[in-house]
mmCIF file of C-alpha atoms in Angstrom:
data_model
loop_
_atom_site.group_PDB
_atom_site.id
_atom_site.type_symbol
_atom_site.label_atom_id
_atom_site.label_comp_id
_atom_site.label_asym_id
_atom_site.label_seq_id
_atom_site.Cartn_x
_atom_site.Cartn_y
_atom_site.Cartn_z
ATOM 1 C CA HIS A 113 135.853 142.635 118.511
ATOM 2 C CA HIS A 114 132.683 144.444 116.718
ATOM 3 C CA ILE A 115 131.761 147.271 114.381
ATOM 4 C CA ARG A 116 130.472 150.248 115.258
ATOM 5 C CA VAL A 117 127.607 152.904 113.622
ATOM 6 C CA LEU A 118 130.355 155.368 114.733
ATOM 7 C CA SER A 119 130.467 159.288 114.270
ATOM 8 C CA ALA A 120 131.895 160.802 112.468
ATOM 9 C CA CYS A 121 135.815 162.406 112.288
ATOM 10 C CA GLU A 122 135.181 166.323 111.907
ATOM 11 C CA ASN A 123 138.316 167.847 113.981
ATOM 12 C CA TYR A 124 141.384 167.536 112.021
ATOM 13 C CA TRP A 125 143.535 168.825 108.978
ATOM 14 C CA GLN A 126 145.574 167.604 106.076
ATOM 15 C CA SER A 127 148.566 169.605 104.213
ATOM 16 C CA VAL A 128 148.748 169.273 100.150
ATOM 17 C CA ASN A 129 150.747 166.734 99.688
ATOM 18 C CA ASP A 130 151.409 166.110 95.391
ATOM 19 C CA GLY A 131 147.656 167.554 94.570
ATOM 20 C CA ALA A 132 145.907 165.232 96.807
ATOM 21 C CA SER A 133 145.520 165.202 100.298
ATOM 22 C CA SER A 134 148.191 163.610 103.623
ATOM 23 C CA THR A 135 148.295 162.524 106.870
ATOM 24 C CA ARG A 136 145.156 163.235 108.941
ATOM 25 C CA ARG A 137 146.487 165.545 111.791
ATOM 26 C CA PRO A 138 144.255 165.816 114.994
ATOM 27 C CA PHE A 139 143.397 168.899 116.891
ATOM 28 C CA ASP A 140 143.710 169.738 120.206
ATOM 29 C CA VAL A 141 145.575 166.557 121.326
ATOM 30 C CA CYS A 142 149.638 165.968 121.714
ATOM 31 C CA TYR A 143 150.193 164.656 118.049
ATOM 32 C CA ARG A 144 154.308 163.953 119.056
ATOM 33 C CA SER A 145 156.279 164.187 121.914
ATOM 34 C CA TYR A 146 160.290 163.496 122.122
ATOM 35 C CA ARG A 147 161.450 162.351 125.163
ATOM 36 C CA ASP A 148 165.821 163.593 123.699
ATOM 37 C CA SER A 149 169.571 162.915 126.351
ATOM 38 C CA LEU A 150 170.534 164.639 123.970
ATOM 39 C CA PHE A 151 168.805 168.383 122.837
ATOM 40 C CA GLY A 152 166.252 168.127 125.098
ATOM 41 C CA ASP A 153 162.735 166.300 125.091
ATOM 42 C CA TYR A 154 159.562 168.417 123.728
ATOM 43 C CA SER A 155 156.457 167.604 122.438
ATOM 44 C CA TYR A 156 153.865 169.998 119.943
ATOM 45 C CA ARG A 157 149.625 169.455 119.390
ATOM 46 C CA TYR A 158 147.979 171.455 116.124
ATOM 47 C CA ILE A 159 145.305 174.255 116.891
ATOM 48 C CA CYS A 160 142.751 175.698 114.671
ATOM 49 C CA ASN A 161 141.508 178.822 114.710
ATOM 50 C CA ASN A 162 138.996 181.871 111.802
ATOM 51 C CA ASP A 163 142.176 183.926 111.197
ATOM 52 C CA ILE A 164 142.805 184.823 107.589
ATOM 53 C CA VAL A 165 146.513 185.593 108.086
ATOM 54 C CA ASN A 166 147.849 184.198 104.457
ATOM 55 C CA GLU A 167 145.060 182.464 101.600
ATOM 56 C CA ASN A 168 147.958 180.387 100.746
ATOM 57 C CA LEU A 169 147.132 178.898 103.859
ATOM 58 C CA THR A 170 143.919 178.413 104.485
ATOM 59 C CA ALA A 171 141.271 176.171 103.900
ATOM 60 C CA ASN A 172 136.910 176.691 104.923
ATOM 61 C CA GLY A 173 137.998 179.488 106.620
ATOM 62 C CA HIS A 174 140.617 178.807 108.854
ATOM 63 C CA THR A 175 144.092 178.508 109.797
ATOM 64 C CA VAL A 176 146.336 175.864 111.325
ATOM 65 C CA TRP A 177 149.171 177.277 114.002
ATOM 66 C CA LYS A 178 151.541 174.699 116.369
ATOM 67 C CA GLN A 179 152.051 175.134 119.524
ATOM 68 C CA TYR A 180 155.520 173.580 121.608
ATOM 69 C CA PHE A 181 156.083 172.611 124.631
ATOM 70 C CA ASN A 182 159.076 172.515 126.915
ATOM 71 C CA GLY A 183 158.589 168.331 128.274
ATOM 72 C CA VAL A 184 156.907 165.826 126.790
ATOM 73 C CA GLY A 185 153.254 165.270 127.069
ATOM 74 C CA CYS A 186 151.988 168.943 126.097
ATOM 75 C CA VAL A 187 151.449 169.961 130.100
ATOM 76 C CA GLY A 188 151.510 173.601 131.337
ATOM 77 C CA GLU A 189 151.607 176.125 128.227
ATOM 78 C CA PRO A 190 152.877 176.462 125.175
ATOM 79 C CA ASN A 191 156.508 178.110 125.023
ATOM 80 C CA ALA A 192 155.897 178.639 120.805
ATOM 81 C CA THR A 193 152.565 179.749 118.732
ATOM 82 C CA LEU A 194 153.628 179.392 115.223
ATOM 83 C CA LEU A 195 151.575 179.366 112.186
ATOM 84 C CA GLU A 196 151.878 176.623 110.103
ATOM 85 C CA ASN A 197 153.621 177.482 106.808
ATOM 86 C CA THR A 198 152.656 174.126 104.703
ATOM 87 C CA PRO A 199 149.509 174.604 102.487
ATOM 88 C CA PRO A 200 146.435 173.142 103.703
ATOM 89 C CA TYR A 201 144.650 170.163 102.172
ATOM 90 C CA LEU A 202 141.251 170.965 104.122
ATOM 91 C CA ILE A 203 140.327 171.795 107.914
ATOM 92 C CA TYR A 204 137.995 171.130 109.492
ATOM 93 C CA CYS A 205 138.054 172.580 113.078
ATOM 94 C CA GLY A 206 135.938 172.106 116.193
ATOM 95 C CA GLY A 207 133.765 168.676 114.998
ATOM 96 C CA THR A 208 133.998 165.746 116.702
ATOM 97 C CA ASP A 209 137.268 164.159 117.404
ATOM 98 C CA CYS A 210 138.342 161.143 115.446
ATOM 99 C CA ASP A 211 139.845 158.168 116.984
ATOM 100 C CA VAL A 212 143.546 157.773 117.344
ATOM 101 C CA VAL A 213 146.257 154.986 117.875
ATOM 102 C CA ARG A 214 148.349 156.717 120.702
ATOM 103 C CA TYR A 215 151.855 154.503 120.590
ATOM 104 C CA ARG A 216 155.684 155.569 121.597
ATOM 105 C CA VAL A 217 158.650 153.559 119.809
ATOM 106 C CA TYR A 218 161.740 153.616 122.804
ATOM 107 C CA ASN A 219 165.679 153.249 120.906
ATOM 108 C CA ILE A 220 166.904 150.344 122.213
ATOM 109 C CA ASP A 221 170.918 150.615 121.803
ATOM 110 C CA PRO A 222 172.783 147.188 122.648
ATOM 111 C CA THR A 223 176.200 148.835 122.862
ATOM 112 C CA ASP A 224 174.761 151.602 125.832
ATOM 113 C CA GLU A 225 174.621 149.236 128.732
ATOM 114 C CA GLN A 226 173.439 152.773 130.538
ATOM 115 C CA THR A 227 169.933 152.254 128.613
ATOM 116 C CA GLY A 228 167.417 149.449 129.274
ATOM 117 C CA GLN A 229 167.751 146.930 127.318
ATOM 118 C CA CYS A 230 165.046 143.617 125.716
ATOM 119 C CA ASN A 231 166.593 141.090 128.146
ATOM 120 C CA ASP A 232 167.129 142.859 130.773
ATOM 121 C CA THR A 233 165.688 141.566 134.340
ATOM 122 C CA ASN A 234 162.995 144.268 134.913
ATOM 123 C CA PHE A 235 161.705 144.459 131.412
ATOM 124 C CA PRO A 236 160.682 146.806 129.972
ATOM 125 C CA ASP A 237 160.591 149.137 132.997
ATOM 126 C CA SER A 238 164.032 150.250 131.994
ATOM 127 C CA ILE A 239 163.351 150.810 129.043
ATOM 128 C CA LYS A 240 160.674 153.084 130.127
ATOM 129 C CA GLU A 241 162.030 154.793 132.413
ATOM 130 C CA LEU A 242 165.929 155.428 130.902
ATOM 131 C CA ASN A 243 166.268 155.252 126.518
ATOM 132 C CA ASP A 244 165.136 158.355 124.418
ATOM 133 C CA PHE A 245 161.607 158.162 122.338
ATOM 134 C CA GLN A 246 159.285 159.486 119.845
ATOM 135 C CA GLU A 247 155.299 159.622 120.566
ATOM 136 C CA ARG A 248 152.917 159.453 117.683
ATOM 137 C CA VAL A 249 149.368 160.038 117.116
ATOM 138 C CA HIS A 250 147.016 158.470 113.435
ATOM 139 C CA VAL A 251 143.917 158.243 113.712
ATOM 140 C CA ILE A 252 142.586 155.116 112.901
ATOM 141 C CA GLY A 253 139.849 154.016 110.327
ATOM 142 C CA ARG A 254 140.011 156.474 107.813
ATOM 143 C CA CYS A 255 142.304 156.478 104.808
ATOM 144 C CA ASP A 256 144.610 158.784 103.799
ATOM 145 C CA ASP A 257 144.915 159.521 100.329
ATOM 146 C CA ASP A 258 148.928 159.987 99.219
ATOM 147 C CA GLY A 259 148.297 160.066 95.920
ATOM 148 C CA HIS A 260 149.107 157.356 94.149
ATOM 149 C CA VAL A 261 148.876 155.496 96.985
ATOM 150 C CA SER A 262 146.538 155.201 100.260
ATOM 151 C CA ASP A 263 146.657 153.705 103.734
ATOM 152 C CA SER A 264 144.234 153.186 106.776
ATOM 153 C CA TYR A 265 145.306 152.738 110.695
ATOM 154 C CA PHE A 266 143.885 150.398 112.816
ATOM 155 C CA CYS A 267 144.795 148.673 116.022
ATOM 156 C CA SER A 268 144.100 146.641 119.475
ATOM 157 C CA ASN A 269 144.938 146.998 123.004
ATOM 158 C CA ASP A 270 148.718 145.348 122.101
ATOM 159 C CA TYR A 271 149.352 146.315 118.457
ATOM 160 C CA PHE A 272 148.190 148.133 115.686
ATOM 161 C CA TYR A 273 148.427 147.810 112.060
ATOM 162 C CA VAL A 274 148.325 150.016 108.991
ATOM 163 C CA ASN A 275 146.405 148.168 105.591
ATOM 164 C CA SER A 276 147.954 149.731 102.302
ATOM 165 C CA TYR A 277 147.226 149.821 99.285
ATOM 166 C CA ASN A 278 148.002 150.650 95.250
ATOM 167 C CA ASN A 279 144.878 153.280 94.339
ATOM 168 C CA ASP A 280 143.863 156.443 96.163
ATOM 169 C CA LYS A 281 140.597 155.121 98.049
ATOM 170 C CA CYS A 282 141.640 152.694 100.091
ATOM 171 C CA ARG A 283 139.930 150.674 97.171
ATOM 172 C CA ASN A 284 140.085 147.406 98.375
ATOM 173 C CA ASP A 285 140.844 145.104 95.410
ATOM 174 C CA GLY A 286 144.288 147.521 95.541
ATOM 175 C CA ARG A 287 144.826 146.214 98.557
ATOM 176 C CA TYR A 288 148.213 144.708 98.529
ATOM 177 C CA ALA A 289 149.941 144.504 101.922
ATOM 178 C CA ALA A 290 149.163 144.977 106.215
ATOM 179 C CA GLN A 291 152.184 146.037 108.456
ATOM 180 C CA PHE A 292 151.692 144.764 111.379
ATOM 181 C CA TYR A 293 153.404 146.710 114.334
ATOM 182 C CA PHE A 294 153.600 144.137 118.127
ATOM 183 C CA GLU A 295 154.118 146.127 121.812
ATOM 184 C CA GLY A 296 157.282 144.716 123.008
ATOM 185 C CA CYS A 297 160.999 144.352 121.176
ATOM 186 C CA ASN A 298 160.967 143.967 116.972
ATOM 187 C CA ASP A 299 164.045 144.035 115.331
ATOM 188 C CA ALA A 300 164.040 147.510 114.140
ATOM 189 C CA ASN A 301 165.962 148.251 118.180
ATOM 190 C CA GLN A 302 163.414 148.889 118.768
ATOM 191 C CA TYR A 303 160.272 149.446 121.722
ATOM 192 C CA ILE A 304 156.752 150.139 121.273
ATOM 193 C CA GLU A 305 154.525 150.711 123.473
ATOM 194 C CA ILE A 306 150.605 151.070 123.437
ATOM 195 C CA LEU A 307 149.730 153.972 125.188
ATOM 196 C CA GLU A 308 145.766 154.564 123.354
ATOM 197 C CA CYS A 309 143.463 152.587 121.132
ATOM 198 C CA ALA A 310 140.378 154.066 120.730
ATOM 199 C CA SER A 311 137.820 151.224 120.106
ATOM 200 C CA ASP A 312 135.669 153.419 118.289
ATOM 201 C CA SER A 313 137.315 154.361 114.420
ATOM 202 C CA GLY A 314 135.219 156.760 113.492
ATOM 203 C CA SER A 315 133.917 154.696 110.309
ATOM 204 C CA SER A 316 131.391 156.316 107.798
ATOM 205 C CA VAL A 317 129.724 154.191 104.691
ATOM 206 C CA SER A 318 132.775 154.410 103.069
ATOM 207 C CA ASP A 319 135.021 154.392 105.726
ATOM 208 C CA LYS A 320 133.298 150.975 107.448
ATOM 209 C CA GLY A 321 134.361 148.734 104.887
ATOM 210 C CA ILE A 322 137.784 149.709 104.894
ATOM 211 C CA GLN A 323 137.671 148.668 109.218
ATOM 212 C CA THR A 324 135.488 145.159 108.019
ATOM 213 C CA TRP A 325 137.845 144.457 105.096
ATOM 214 C CA GLY A 326 140.989 144.701 108.017
ATOM 215 C CA ILE A 327 139.429 142.255 110.379
ATOM 216 C CA ILE A 328 138.754 139.734 107.028
ATOM 217 C CA PHE A 329 141.879 140.970 106.533
ATOM 218 C CA ILE A 330 143.870 139.421 110.155
ATOM 219 C CA VAL A 331 140.724 136.171 109.740
ATOM 220 C CA LEU A 332 142.428 135.309 106.660
ATOM 221 C CA ALA A 333 145.160 135.214 107.766
ATOM 222 C CA LEU A 334 144.969 133.349 110.949
ATOM 223 C CA ALA A 335 142.738 130.751 108.698
ATOM 224 C CA ALA A 336 145.970 130.487 107.075
ATOM 225 C CA VAL A 337 148.220 129.452 109.472
ATOM 226 C CA CYS A 338 146.074 126.783 111.136
ATOM 227 C CA CYS A 339 146.077 125.313 107.484
ATOM 228 C CA ALA A 340 149.989 125.620 107.381
ATOM 229 C CA VAL A 341 149.551 124.041 110.593
ATOM 230 C CA MET A 342 147.247 121.090 109.877
ATOM 231 C CA PHE A 343 149.415 120.072 106.739
ATOM 232 C CA VAL A 344 152.513 119.658 108.237
ATOM 233 C CA VAL A 345 150.768 117.770 111.140
ATOM 234 C CA TYR A 346 148.536 115.563 108.416
ATOM 235 C CA HIS A 347 151.848 116.106 106.105
ATOM 236 C CA CYS A 348 154.583 114.528 109.691
ATOM 237 C CA ARG A 349 151.401 111.509 110.347
ATOM 238 C CA LYS A 350 152.123 110.037 106.972
ATOM 239 C CA SER A 351 155.210 110.355 107.158
ATOM 240 C CA ALA A 352 155.478 107.856 110.415
ATOM 241 C CA VAL A 353 153.586 105.270 108.560
ATOM 242 C CA THR A 354 154.572 104.660 105.679
ATOM 243 C CA PHE A 355 157.543 104.202 106.938
ATOM 244 C CA GLU A 356 156.979 102.575 110.122
ATOM 245 C CA ILE A 357 155.543 100.135 106.653
ATOM 246 C CA ALA A 358 158.204 100.346 105.067
ATOM 247 C CA GLU A 359 159.322 98.713 107.997
#
């Protein structure tokens, strides 16, 4: 892993969230896909244009539209294009695309033998072929301000993680948690599949600090595990020596 100076992320929008911004939603990519055996498969994406339909739904001279598709992957022609009715916090339209992590969360029902299970002989293919899922996209290497708290996403080929902060700017002195999501089955009856992880995080000057500290956090965590293992080995050896002397 290495960090590079990266291009800007300028093709997304954020909604208003109690006076602050919300999660970055990138334009022109399939933002959500659902395989739904009960209600049918569907997906949607966001697009932007310069039409001012309603001043309350406009920012920087742009308006957000939402396109719905039958099936997953936003394939073919949309079956509906609707004005997004959530007031925008800001809109960046037509600039450099943001780097994203794309992943699927498959539902695992241990009581339904007609769907894929984590202990199947053809795991994980059975899950990928049979189970309902949500496919999600999230911009990586950026700070999402939710008012009093904030978070930032990062990823690798087989996992992604979320740093959480108790301030609104992802400042390192307020980081209180890092939640990791690994590819594979988990205790929440889910199977996670990482479909895409951009190697570049689109870091600006401040965002590079976020990514750097994210990597440092992982290194420190691994160092702590190594120290714990060394302590156990030392303790066991010391106990063994003590026992031999006692005999």
